[in-house]
Coordinates of C-alpha atoms in Angstrom, one line a residue:
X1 CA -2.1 7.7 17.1
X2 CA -2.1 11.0 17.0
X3 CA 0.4 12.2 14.0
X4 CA 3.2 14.9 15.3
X5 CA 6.2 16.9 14.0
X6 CA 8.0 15.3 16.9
X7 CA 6.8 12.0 15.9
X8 CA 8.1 12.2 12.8
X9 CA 11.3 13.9 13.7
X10 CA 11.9 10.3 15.5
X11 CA 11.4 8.8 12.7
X12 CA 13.8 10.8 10.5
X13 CA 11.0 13.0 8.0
X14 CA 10.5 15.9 9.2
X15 CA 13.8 18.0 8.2
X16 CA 12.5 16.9 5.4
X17 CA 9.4 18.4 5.1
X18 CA 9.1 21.4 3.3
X19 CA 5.9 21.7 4.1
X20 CA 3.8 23.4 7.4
X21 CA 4.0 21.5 10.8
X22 CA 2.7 17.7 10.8
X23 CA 0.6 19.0 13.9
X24 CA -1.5 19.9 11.3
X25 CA -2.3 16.8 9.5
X26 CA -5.1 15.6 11.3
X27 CA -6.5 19.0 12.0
X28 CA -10.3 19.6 10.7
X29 CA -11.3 21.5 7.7
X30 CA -14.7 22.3 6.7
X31 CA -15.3 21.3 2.5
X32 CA -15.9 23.5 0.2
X33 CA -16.0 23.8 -3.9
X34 CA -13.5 24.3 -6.0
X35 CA -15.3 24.0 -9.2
X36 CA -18.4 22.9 -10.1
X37 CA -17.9 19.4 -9.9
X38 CA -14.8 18.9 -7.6
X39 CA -14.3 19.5 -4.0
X40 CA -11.6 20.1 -1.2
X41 CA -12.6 17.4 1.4
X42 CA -8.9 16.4 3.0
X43 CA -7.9 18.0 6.5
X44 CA -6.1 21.3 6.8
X45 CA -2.5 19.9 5.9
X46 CA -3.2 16.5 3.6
X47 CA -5.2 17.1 0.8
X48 CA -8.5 15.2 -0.8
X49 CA -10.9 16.3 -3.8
X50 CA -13.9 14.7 -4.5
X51 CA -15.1 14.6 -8.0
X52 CA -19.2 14.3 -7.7
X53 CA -21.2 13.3 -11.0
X54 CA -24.9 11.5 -10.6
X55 CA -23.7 8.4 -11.7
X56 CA -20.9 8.2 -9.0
X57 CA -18.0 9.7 -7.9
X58 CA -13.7 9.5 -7.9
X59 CA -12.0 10.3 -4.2
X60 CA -8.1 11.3 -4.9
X61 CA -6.1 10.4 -1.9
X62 CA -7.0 9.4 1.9
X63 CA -4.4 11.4 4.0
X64 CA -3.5 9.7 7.2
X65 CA -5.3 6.7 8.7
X66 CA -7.1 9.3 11.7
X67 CA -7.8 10.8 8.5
X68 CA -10.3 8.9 6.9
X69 CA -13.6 9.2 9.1
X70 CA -13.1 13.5 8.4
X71 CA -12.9 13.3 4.8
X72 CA -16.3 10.7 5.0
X73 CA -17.7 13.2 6.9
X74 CA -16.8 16.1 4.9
X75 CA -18.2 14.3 2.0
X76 CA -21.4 13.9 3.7
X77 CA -21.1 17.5 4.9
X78 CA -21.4 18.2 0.7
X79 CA -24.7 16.3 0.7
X80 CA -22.8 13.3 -1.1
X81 CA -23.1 9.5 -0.2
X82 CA -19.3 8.0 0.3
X83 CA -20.9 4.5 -1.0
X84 CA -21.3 6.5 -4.3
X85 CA -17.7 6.7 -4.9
X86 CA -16.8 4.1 -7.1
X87 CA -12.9 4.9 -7.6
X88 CA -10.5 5.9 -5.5
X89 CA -6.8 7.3 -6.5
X90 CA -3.7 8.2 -4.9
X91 CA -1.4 11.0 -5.3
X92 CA 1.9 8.6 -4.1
X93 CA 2.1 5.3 -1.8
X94 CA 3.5 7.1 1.7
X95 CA 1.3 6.9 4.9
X96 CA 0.3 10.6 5.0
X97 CA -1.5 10.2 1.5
X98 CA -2.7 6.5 1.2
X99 CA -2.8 5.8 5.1
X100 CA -6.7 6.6 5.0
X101 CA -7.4 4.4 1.9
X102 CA -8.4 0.9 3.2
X103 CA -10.8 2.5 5.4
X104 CA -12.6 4.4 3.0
X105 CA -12.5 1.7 0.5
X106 CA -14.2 -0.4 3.6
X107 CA -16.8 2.4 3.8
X108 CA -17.5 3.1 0.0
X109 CA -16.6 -0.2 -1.4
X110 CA -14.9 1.6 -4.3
X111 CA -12.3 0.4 -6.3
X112 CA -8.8 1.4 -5.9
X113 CA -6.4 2.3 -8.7
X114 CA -2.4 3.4 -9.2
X115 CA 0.5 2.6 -10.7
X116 CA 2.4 -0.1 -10.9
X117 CA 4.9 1.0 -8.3
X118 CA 2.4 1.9 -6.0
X119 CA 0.0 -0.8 -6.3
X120 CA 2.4 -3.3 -4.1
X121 CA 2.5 -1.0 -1.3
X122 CA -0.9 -0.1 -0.9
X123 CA -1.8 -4.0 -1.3
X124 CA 1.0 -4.7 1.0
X125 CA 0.9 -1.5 3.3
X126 CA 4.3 -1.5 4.0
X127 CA 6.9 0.9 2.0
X128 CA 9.2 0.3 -0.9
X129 CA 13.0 -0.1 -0.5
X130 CA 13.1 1.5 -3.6
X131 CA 11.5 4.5 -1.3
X132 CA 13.9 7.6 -1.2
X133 CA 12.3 7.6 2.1
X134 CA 12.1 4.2 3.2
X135 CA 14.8 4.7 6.1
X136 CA 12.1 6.8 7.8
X137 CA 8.9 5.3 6.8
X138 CA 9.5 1.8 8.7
X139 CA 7.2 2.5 11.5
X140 CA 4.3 3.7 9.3
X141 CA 2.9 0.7 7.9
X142 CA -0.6 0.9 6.4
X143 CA -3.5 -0.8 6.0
X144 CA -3.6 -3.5 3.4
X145 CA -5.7 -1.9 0.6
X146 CA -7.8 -4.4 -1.3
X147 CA -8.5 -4.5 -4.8
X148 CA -6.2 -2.2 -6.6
X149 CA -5.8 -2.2 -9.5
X150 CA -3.5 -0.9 -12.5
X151 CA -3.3 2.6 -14.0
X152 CA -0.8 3.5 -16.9
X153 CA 0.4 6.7 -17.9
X154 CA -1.4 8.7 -19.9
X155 CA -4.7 6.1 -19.4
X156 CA -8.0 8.1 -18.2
X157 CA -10.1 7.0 -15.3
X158 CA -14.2 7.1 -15.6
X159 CA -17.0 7.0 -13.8
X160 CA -20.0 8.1 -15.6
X161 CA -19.3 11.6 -17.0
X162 CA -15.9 12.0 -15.2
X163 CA -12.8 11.7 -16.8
X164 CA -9.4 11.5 -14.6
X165 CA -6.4 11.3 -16.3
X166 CA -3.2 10.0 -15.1
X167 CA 0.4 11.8 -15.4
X168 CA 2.9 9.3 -13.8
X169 CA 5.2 12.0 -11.7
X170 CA 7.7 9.8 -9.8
X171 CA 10.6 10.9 -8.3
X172 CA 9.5 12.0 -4.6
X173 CA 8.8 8.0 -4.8
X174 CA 8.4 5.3 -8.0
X175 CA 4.7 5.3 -7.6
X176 CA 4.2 9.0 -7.5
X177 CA 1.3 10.6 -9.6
X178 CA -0.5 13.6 -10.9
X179 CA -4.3 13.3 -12.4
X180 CA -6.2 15.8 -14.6
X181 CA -9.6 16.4 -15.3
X182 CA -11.8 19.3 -17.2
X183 CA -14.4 21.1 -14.7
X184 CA -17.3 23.0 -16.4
X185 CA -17.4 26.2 -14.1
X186 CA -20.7 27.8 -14.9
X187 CA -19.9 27.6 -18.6
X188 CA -16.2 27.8 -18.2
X189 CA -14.0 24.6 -19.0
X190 CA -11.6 24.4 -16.3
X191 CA -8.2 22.2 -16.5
X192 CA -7.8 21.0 -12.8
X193 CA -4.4 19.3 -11.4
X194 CA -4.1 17.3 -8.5
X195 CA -0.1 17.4 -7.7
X196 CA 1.8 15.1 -7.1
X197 CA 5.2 15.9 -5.0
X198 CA 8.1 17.0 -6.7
X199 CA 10.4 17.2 -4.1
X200 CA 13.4 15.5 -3.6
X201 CA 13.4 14.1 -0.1
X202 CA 15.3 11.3 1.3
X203 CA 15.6 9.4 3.9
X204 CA 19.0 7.9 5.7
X205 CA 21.6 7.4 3.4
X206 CA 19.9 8.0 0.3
X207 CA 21.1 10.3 -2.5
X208 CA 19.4 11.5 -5.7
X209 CA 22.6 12.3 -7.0
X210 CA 23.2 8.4 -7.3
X211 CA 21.5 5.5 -5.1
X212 CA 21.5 2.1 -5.9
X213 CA 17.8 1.6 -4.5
X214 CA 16.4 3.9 -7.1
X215 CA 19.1 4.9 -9.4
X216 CA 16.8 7.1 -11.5
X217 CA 15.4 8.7 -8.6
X218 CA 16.9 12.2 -9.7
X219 CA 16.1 12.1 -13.6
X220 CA 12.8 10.7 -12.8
X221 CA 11.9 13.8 -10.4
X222 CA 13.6 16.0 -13.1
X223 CA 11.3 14.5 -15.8
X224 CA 8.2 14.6 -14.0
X225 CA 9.0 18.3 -12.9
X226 CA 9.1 19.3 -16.4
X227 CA 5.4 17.7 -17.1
X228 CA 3.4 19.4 -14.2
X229 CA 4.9 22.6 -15.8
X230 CA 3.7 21.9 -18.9
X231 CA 0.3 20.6 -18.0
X232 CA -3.1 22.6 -19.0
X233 CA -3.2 24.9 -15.5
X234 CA -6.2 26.3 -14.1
X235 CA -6.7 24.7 -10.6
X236 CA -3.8 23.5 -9.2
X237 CA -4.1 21.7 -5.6
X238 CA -1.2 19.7 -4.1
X239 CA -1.2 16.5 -2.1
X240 CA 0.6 19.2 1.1
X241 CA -2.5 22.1 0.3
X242 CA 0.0 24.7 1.0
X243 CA 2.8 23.8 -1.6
X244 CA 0.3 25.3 -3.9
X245 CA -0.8 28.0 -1.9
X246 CA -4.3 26.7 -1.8
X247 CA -4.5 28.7 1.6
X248 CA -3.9 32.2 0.1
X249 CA -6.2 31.7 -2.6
X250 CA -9.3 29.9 -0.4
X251 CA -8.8 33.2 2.0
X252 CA -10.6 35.4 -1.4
X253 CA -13.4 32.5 -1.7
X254 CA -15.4 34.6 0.0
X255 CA -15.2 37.6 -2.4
X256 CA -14.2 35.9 -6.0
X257 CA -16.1 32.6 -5.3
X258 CA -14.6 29.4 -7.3
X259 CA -12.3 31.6 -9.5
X260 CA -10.3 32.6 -6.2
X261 CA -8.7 28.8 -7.4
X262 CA -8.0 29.8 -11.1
X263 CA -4.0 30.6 -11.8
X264 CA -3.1 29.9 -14.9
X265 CA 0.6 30.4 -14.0
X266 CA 0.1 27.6 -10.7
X267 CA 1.6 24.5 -12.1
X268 CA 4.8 26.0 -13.7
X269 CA 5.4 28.2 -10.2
X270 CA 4.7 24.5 -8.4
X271 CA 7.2 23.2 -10.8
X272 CA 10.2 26.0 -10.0
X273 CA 9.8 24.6 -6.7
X274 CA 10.5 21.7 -6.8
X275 CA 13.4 22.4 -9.3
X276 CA 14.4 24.7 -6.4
X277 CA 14.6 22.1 -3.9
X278 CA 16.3 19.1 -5.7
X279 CA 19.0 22.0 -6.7
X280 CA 19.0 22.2 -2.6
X281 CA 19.3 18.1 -1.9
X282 CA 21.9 18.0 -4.6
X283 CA 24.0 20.8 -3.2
X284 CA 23.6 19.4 0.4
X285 CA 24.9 15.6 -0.9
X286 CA 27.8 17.3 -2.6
X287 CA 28.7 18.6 0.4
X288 CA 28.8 14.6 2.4
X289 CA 30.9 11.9 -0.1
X290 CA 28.6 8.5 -0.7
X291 CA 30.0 6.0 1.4
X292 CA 31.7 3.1 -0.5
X293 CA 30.3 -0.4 0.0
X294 CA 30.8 -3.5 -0.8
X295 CA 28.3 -6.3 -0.7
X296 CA 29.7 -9.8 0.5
X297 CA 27.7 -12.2 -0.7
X298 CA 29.3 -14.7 1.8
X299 CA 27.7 -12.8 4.6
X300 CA 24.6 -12.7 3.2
X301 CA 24.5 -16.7 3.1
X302 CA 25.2 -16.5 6.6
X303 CA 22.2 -14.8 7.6
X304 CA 19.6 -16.2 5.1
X305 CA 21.1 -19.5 6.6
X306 CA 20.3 -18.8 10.0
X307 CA 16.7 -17.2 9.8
X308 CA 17.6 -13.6 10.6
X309 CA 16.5 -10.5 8.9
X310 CA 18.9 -7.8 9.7
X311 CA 22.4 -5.8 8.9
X312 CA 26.0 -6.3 9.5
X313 CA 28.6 -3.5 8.2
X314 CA 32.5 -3.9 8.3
X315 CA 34.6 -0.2 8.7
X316 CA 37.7 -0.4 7.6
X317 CA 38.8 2.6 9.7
X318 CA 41.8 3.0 7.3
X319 CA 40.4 3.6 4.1
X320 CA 36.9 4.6 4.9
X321 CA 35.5 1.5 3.1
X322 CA 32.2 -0.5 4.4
X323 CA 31.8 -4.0 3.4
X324 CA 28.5 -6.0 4.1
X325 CA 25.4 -7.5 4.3
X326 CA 22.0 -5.0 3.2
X327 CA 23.4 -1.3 2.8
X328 CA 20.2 0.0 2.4
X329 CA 19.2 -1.0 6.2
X330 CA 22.8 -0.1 7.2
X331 CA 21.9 3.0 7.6
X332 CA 18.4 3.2 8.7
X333 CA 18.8 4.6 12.6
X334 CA 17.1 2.3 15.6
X335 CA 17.2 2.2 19.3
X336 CA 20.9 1.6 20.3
X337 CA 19.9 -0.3 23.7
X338 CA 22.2 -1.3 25.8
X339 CA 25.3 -1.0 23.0
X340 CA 24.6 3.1 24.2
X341 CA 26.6 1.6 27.6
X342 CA 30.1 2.6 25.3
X343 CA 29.2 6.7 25.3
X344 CA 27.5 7.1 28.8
X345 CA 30.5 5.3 29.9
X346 CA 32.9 7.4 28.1
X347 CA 30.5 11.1 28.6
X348 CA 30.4 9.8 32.2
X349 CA 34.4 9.6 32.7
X350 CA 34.8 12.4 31.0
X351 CA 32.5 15.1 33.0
X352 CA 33.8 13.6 36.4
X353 CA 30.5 11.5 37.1
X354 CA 32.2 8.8 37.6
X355 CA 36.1 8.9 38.9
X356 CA 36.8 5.5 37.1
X357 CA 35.6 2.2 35.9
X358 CA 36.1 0.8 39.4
X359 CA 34.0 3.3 41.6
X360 CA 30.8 1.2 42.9
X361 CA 27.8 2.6 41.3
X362 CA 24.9 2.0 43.2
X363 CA 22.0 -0.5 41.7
X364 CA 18.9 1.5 43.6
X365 CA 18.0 -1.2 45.5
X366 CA 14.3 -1.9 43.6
X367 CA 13.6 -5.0 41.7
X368 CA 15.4 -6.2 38.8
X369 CA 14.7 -7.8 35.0
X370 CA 18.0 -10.1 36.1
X371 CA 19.0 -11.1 39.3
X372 CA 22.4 -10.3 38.6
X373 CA 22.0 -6.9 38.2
X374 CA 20.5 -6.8 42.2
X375 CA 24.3 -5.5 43.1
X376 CA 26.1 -2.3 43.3
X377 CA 29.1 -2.7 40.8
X378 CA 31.5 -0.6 39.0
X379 CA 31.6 0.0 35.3
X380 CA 33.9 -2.9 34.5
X381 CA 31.3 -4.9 35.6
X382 CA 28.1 -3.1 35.1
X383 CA 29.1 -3.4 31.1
X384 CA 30.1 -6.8 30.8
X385 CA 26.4 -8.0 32.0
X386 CA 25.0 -5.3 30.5
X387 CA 23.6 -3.6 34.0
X388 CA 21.0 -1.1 33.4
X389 CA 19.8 0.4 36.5
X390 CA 23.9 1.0 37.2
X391 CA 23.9 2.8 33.9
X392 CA 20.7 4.8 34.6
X393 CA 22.2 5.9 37.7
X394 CA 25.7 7.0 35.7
X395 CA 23.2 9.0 33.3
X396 CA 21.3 10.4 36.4
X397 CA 25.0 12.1 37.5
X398 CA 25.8 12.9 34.0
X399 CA 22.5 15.0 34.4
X400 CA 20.7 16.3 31.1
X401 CA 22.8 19.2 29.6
X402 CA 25.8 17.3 29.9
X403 CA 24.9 14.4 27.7
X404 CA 22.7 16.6 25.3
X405 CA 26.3 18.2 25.0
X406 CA 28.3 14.9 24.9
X407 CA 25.9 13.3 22.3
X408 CA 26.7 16.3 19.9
X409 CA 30.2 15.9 20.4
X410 CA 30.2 12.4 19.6
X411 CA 28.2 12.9 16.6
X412 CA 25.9 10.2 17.8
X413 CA 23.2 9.3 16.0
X414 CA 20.2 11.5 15.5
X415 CA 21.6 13.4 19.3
X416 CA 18.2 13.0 20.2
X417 CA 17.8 12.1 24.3
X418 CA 14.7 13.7 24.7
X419 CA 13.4 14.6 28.0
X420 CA 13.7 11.5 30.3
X421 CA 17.5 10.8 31.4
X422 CA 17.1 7.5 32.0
X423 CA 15.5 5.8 29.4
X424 CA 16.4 7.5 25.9
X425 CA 18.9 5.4 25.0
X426 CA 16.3 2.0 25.9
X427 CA 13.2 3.3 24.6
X428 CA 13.8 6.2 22.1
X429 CA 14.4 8.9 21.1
X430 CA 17.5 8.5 20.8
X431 CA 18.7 6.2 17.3
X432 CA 21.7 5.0 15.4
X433 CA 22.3 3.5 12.5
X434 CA 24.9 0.2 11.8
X435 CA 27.0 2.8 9.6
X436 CA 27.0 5.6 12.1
X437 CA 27.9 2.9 15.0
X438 CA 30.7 2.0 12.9
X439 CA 31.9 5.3 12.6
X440 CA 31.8 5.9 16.4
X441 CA 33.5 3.2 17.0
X442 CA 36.1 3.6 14.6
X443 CA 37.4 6.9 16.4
X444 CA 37.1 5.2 19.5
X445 CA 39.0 2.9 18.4
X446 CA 41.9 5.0 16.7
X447 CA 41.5 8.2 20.2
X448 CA 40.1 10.3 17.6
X449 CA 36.9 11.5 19.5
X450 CA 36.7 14.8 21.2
X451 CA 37.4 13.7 24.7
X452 CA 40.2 12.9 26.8
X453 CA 42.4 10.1 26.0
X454 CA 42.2 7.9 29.7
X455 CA 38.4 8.3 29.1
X456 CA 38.8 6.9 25.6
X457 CA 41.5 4.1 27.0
X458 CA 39.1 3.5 30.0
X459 CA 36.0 2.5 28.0
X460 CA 38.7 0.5 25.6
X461 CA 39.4 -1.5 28.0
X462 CA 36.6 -2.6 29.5
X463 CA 34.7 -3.5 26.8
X464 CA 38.0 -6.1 25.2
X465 CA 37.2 -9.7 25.2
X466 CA 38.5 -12.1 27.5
X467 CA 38.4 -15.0 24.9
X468 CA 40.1 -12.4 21.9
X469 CA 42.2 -9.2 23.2
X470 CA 42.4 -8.2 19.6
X471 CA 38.1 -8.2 19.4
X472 CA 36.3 -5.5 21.5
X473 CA 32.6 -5.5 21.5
X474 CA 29.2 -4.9 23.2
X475 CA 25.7 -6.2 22.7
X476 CA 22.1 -4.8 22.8
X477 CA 18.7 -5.4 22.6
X478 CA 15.7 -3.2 21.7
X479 CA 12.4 -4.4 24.1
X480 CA 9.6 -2.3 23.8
X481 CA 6.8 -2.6 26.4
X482 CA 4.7 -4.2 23.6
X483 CA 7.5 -7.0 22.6
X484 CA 6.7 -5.5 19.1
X485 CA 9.8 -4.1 16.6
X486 CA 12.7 -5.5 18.9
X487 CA 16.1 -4.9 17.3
X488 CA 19.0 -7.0 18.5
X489 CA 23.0 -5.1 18.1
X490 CA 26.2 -6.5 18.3
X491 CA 29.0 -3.6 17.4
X492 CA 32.4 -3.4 18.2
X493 CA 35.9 -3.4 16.3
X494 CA 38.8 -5.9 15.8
X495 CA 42.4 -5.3 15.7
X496 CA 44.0 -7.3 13.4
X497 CA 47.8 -6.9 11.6
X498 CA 48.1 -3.4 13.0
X499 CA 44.6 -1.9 11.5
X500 CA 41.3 -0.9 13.0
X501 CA 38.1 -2.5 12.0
X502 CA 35.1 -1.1 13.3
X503 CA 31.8 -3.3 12.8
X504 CA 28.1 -3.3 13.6
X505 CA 25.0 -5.8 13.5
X506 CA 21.6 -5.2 14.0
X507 CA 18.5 -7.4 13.4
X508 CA 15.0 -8.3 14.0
X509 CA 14.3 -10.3 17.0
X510 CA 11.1 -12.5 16.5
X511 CA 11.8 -15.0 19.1
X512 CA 14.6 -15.8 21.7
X513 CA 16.2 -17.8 19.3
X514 CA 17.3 -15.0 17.0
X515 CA 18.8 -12.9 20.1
X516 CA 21.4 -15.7 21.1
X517 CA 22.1 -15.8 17.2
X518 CA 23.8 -11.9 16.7
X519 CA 27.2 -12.8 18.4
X520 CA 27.9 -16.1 16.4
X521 CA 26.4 -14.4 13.1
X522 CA 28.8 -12.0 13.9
X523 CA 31.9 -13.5 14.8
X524 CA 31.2 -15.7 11.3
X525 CA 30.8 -12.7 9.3
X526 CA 34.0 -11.3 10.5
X527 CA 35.7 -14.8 9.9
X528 CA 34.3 -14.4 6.2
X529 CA 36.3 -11.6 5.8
X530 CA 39.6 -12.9 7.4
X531 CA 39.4 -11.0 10.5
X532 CA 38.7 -13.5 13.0

C-alpha cells in the first residue's frame, strides 16, 4: 500500500500534519553519518538512526511498514549486518514510526523495547483509545511486534559500548519518547537527541484542552516540551526529519562534514515549536464548545448483551445535549452507505434533478444485488428499500459540482465525494460520524438547513415510519469489495411531546446476524431513554 497525503486525508491525519507531504514517506534516501557512531538510515520523510558499535547495534524507529526493507538496505549500504542489531526502539506507537518494526525485528531478531504505554500497541498493533489520534488511525493497524519489552524513564539502554537513554515525551500520544546518547566525533563528545513529537494533534472529537480519553494529554505535551528544551543539544533529529531541519543542515555535509548536524540551540528551537502549535490547537478548540455527553449505562447493557461492537448517540436537538453508548467512537467518521440516500434526496430536489419524490427514476436496466431493485421507481420508493442504482442515477443528474456544493452546505461529514459520482457515498471518500449524523439530522428535522423548505418537508416525509409517524429513520450498510471493515447505520430522529430528537447508530458487522440487529438495538436504546 502505497502511503498518500490523500490516503491519509480519508482517514482524517493529514490537516494535521505539520509536517512535508506523506507522498514522501516511503520515498528513498541514501544513509549517511551523522556522527561517528550514529547514522541517518529512515526514508526521506520518517526518520531512523542506527547506532553501530562492534559488539552490536540499537535501530530507533521503523517508519512505515513499505518502510522496513529501505532502512535494511540502507544499513547494509553502511557495510553493517541488520542481524547485528540487538535492540530496537521507538520514537511513539503510530503506524508511520513503528509500522516497519515487526519486520525488522523478523530480519535482525532484536529485541524490542518502549514504554509502558507503547508496549500494548506495538504487541497488539492496533492503536490506543487513549490515542489523541485514534479517530484517524483505525485503518492503520500494524504488525504484531514480538518481544517487547519495558523501558522507564530515565533508564539507559545498552548494547556493548552504547548507551541510549530514555526521556518519556508523551503528549502527541501516552507512549511517546525521546532517547539520548553521547557520540565521540573525532575526539569531540557529542550529546545526540532523537525527538520525539511534540505536537498537539488530534483526531475527531478530541481536545487537549480537556478529553476524557486522555485527560492529561495537554499538561503531558506541556511537560515533555519543556524537557527536550532542556536536554544536552548537539545533534538533534526528529522522528518527521524536517521538524528539525535535518534537510537544511545535511544540504552543508558536503562542505562541514558531520558538524553540518551540530546546533547547540536545536532542541530548544524544536521545543518553541511545538509550544507554537499546541498554542494553535488550543486557540482552534476554543473556537468549537466540547459537546456535552452523557453515558447511559443502560444502553451500553444493550449492546454488550447482544454481541455488537459499535455506537449509538441521542441529540437532543433542544438543548444540544448527546446522550449514549461509546463517545469516543461517536465521533470517529465512516462510510455513510445507504443512510447518504437523506442528502442526495434532499440536494437532488433542491437543484431540480428530480421534480419530486414521485417522478420514476430509471433503475438502468443491468443486473441487480436485489431483485427488488430491477424496477424503475420514484424516491418514495427507491428509499424505503434502499435502491441504489435509482440513487446513482439521482447523483448522476445532480452531476459533480452540484453535490460538491450541496455537501458543503450541509456541513456533511468530511465533504469529501471524490471523483466518481456514483459511488462516494458507498465506497468512500466520503465519511460521517454518529455525532455529525445527529446534527444533520437534527436541522432536518427542525427546517433549519440551507435549502428550501418543500425539499426539507419532501425528504421528511418519506423517510416517516409506517409502524410510528412520530419515528423517522433510514438504514445503511458499509460492504467493501473485500467483506472486510463493514459498518452497519441506523440514524434518524423521533418526535416525541413536541421536541426533536435526532439519533444515530453505527457498528461493526461480522456476520449477518449483527446487520438485522441495528434497528432493534436501536429502537431499545431509544426505549431506554423514554422515547419510544
Amino acid at each position: 500500500m502505497k502511503i498518500t497525503s490523500l490516503a491519509l486525508a480519508a482517514a482524517g491525519l493529514v490537516t494535521c500534519m505539520p509536517f512535508a507531504s506523506a507522498d514522501d514517506w516511503n520515498t528513498p534516501q541514501e544513509p549517511f553519518a551523522l556522527s561517528s557512531d550514529s547514522y541517518y538510515v529512515g526514508t526521506r520523510g520518517l526518520s531512523a538512526v542506527l547506532i553501530a558499535s562492534k559488539q552490536g547495534h540499537i535501530l530507533i524507529d521503523g517508519a512505515i511498514p513499505e518502510a522496513a526493507s529501505q532502512i535494511a538496505a540502507n544499513v547494509r549500504k553502511l557495510g553493517f549486518k541488520v542481524e547485528d542489531i540487538r535492540i530496537i526502539l521507538n520514537s511513539h506507537e503510530h503506524f508511520d514510526h513503528a509500522g516497519g518494526i515487526a519486520e525488522l525485528q523478523r530480519l535482525s531478531g532484536a529485541e524490542v523495547k518502549a514504554t509502558a504505554a507503547a508496549a500494548p500497541v506495538l504487541r497488539s498493533g492496533k492503536a490506543s483509545r487513549g490515542d489523541p489520534q485514534y479517530a484517524g488511525l483505525l485503518e492503520h493497524d500494524m504488525a504484531p511486534v514480538a518481544k517487547v519489552g519495558i523501558v522507564r524513564d530515565g533508564e539507559t539502554v545498552k548494547v556493548g559500548p552504547l548507551a541510549v537513554t530514555l526521556h518519556a515525551t508523551p503528549g502527541h500520544t501516552q507512549g511517546g519518547s525521546t532517547w539520548t546518547w553521547v557520540s565521540n566525533d573525532g575526539g569531540k563528545r557529542v550529546n545526540m537527541v532523537y525527538a520525539d513529537s511534540l505536537n498537539a494533534i488530534g483526531a475527531g472529537a478530541f481536545r487537549y484542552s480537556g478529553d476524557p480519553a486522555y485527560p492529561n494529554a495537554r499538561g503531558d505535551v506541556e511537560r515533555s516540551i519543556a524537557k527536550v528544551a532542556a536536554l544536552p543539544c548537539d545533534v538533534l533529529v526528529s522522528a518527521h526529519p524536517e521538524g528539525s531541519d535535518l534537510w537544511k543542515r545535511h544540504a552543508q555535509r558536503a562542505k562541514l562534514g558531520n558538524a553540518a548536524f551540530v546546533d547547540k540551540t536545536a532542541c530548544r528551537t524544536y521545543a518553541d515549536k511545538g509550544r507554537a502549535r499546541l498554542q494553535k490547537t488550543l486557540a482552534a478548540e476554543a473556537k468549537t464548545p466540547a459537546i456535552v455527553w452523557r453515558d447511559n449505562a443502560k444502553i451500553t447493557e444493550l449492546f454488550e448483551k447482544a454481541g455488537v461492537t459499535g455506537t449509538f448517540v441521542v441529540h437532543d436537538v433542544a438543548t444540544g445535549e448527546f446522550t449514549g453508548h461509546d463517545r469516543q467512537r461517536a465521533s470517529i467518521r465512516y462510510v455513510p452507505a445507504s443512510t447518504y440516500k437523506i442528502p442526495n434526496s434532499l440536494i437532488g430536489l433542491s437543484t431540480g434533478a428530480v421534480s419530486s419524490v414521485d417522478e420514476v427514476l430509471p433503475y438502468g436496466g443491468g443486473p441487480t444485488y436485489l431483485p427488488e431493485w430491477a424496477k424503475d421507481m420514484p424516491l418514495r420508493e427507491a428509499i424505503r428499500i434502499s435502491n441504489v442504482p435509482v440513487y446513482k442515477e439521482l447523483a448522476r443528474r445532480i452531476g459533480m459540482p452540484r453535490m460538491r456544493e450541496g455537501l458543503h452546505q450541509l456541513d456533511y461529514g468530511n465533504m469529501n465525494a471524490g471523483a466518481v459520482i456514483d459511488a462516494f457515498w458507498l465506497e468512500g471518500p466520503l465519511k460521517i460520524s454518529a455525532v455529525e449524523q445527529t446534527r444533520f439530522l437534527g436541522r432536518l428535522a427542525q427546517g433549519k438547513l440551507p435549502f428550501p423548505e418543500p425539499a426539507m418537508a419532501a425528504v421528511r416525509e418519506i423517510v416517516r415510519q409506517e409502524d410510528n409517524p412520530n419515528l423517522y429513520a433510514k438504514t445503511g450498510w458499509y460492504m467493501p469489495d473485500d467483506r472486510k471493515n463493514q459498518i452497519g447505520w441506523w440514524v434518524g430522529w423521533v418526535e416525541k411531546d413536541g421536541k426533536m430528537y435526532a439519533f444515530a447508530l453505527n457498528a461493526d458487522i461480522t456476520d449477518d446476524t449483527v446487520g438485522a440487529k441495528r434497528v432493534p438495538l436501536g429502537k431499545a436504546a431509544l426505549q431506554v431513554l423514554g422515547l419510544l
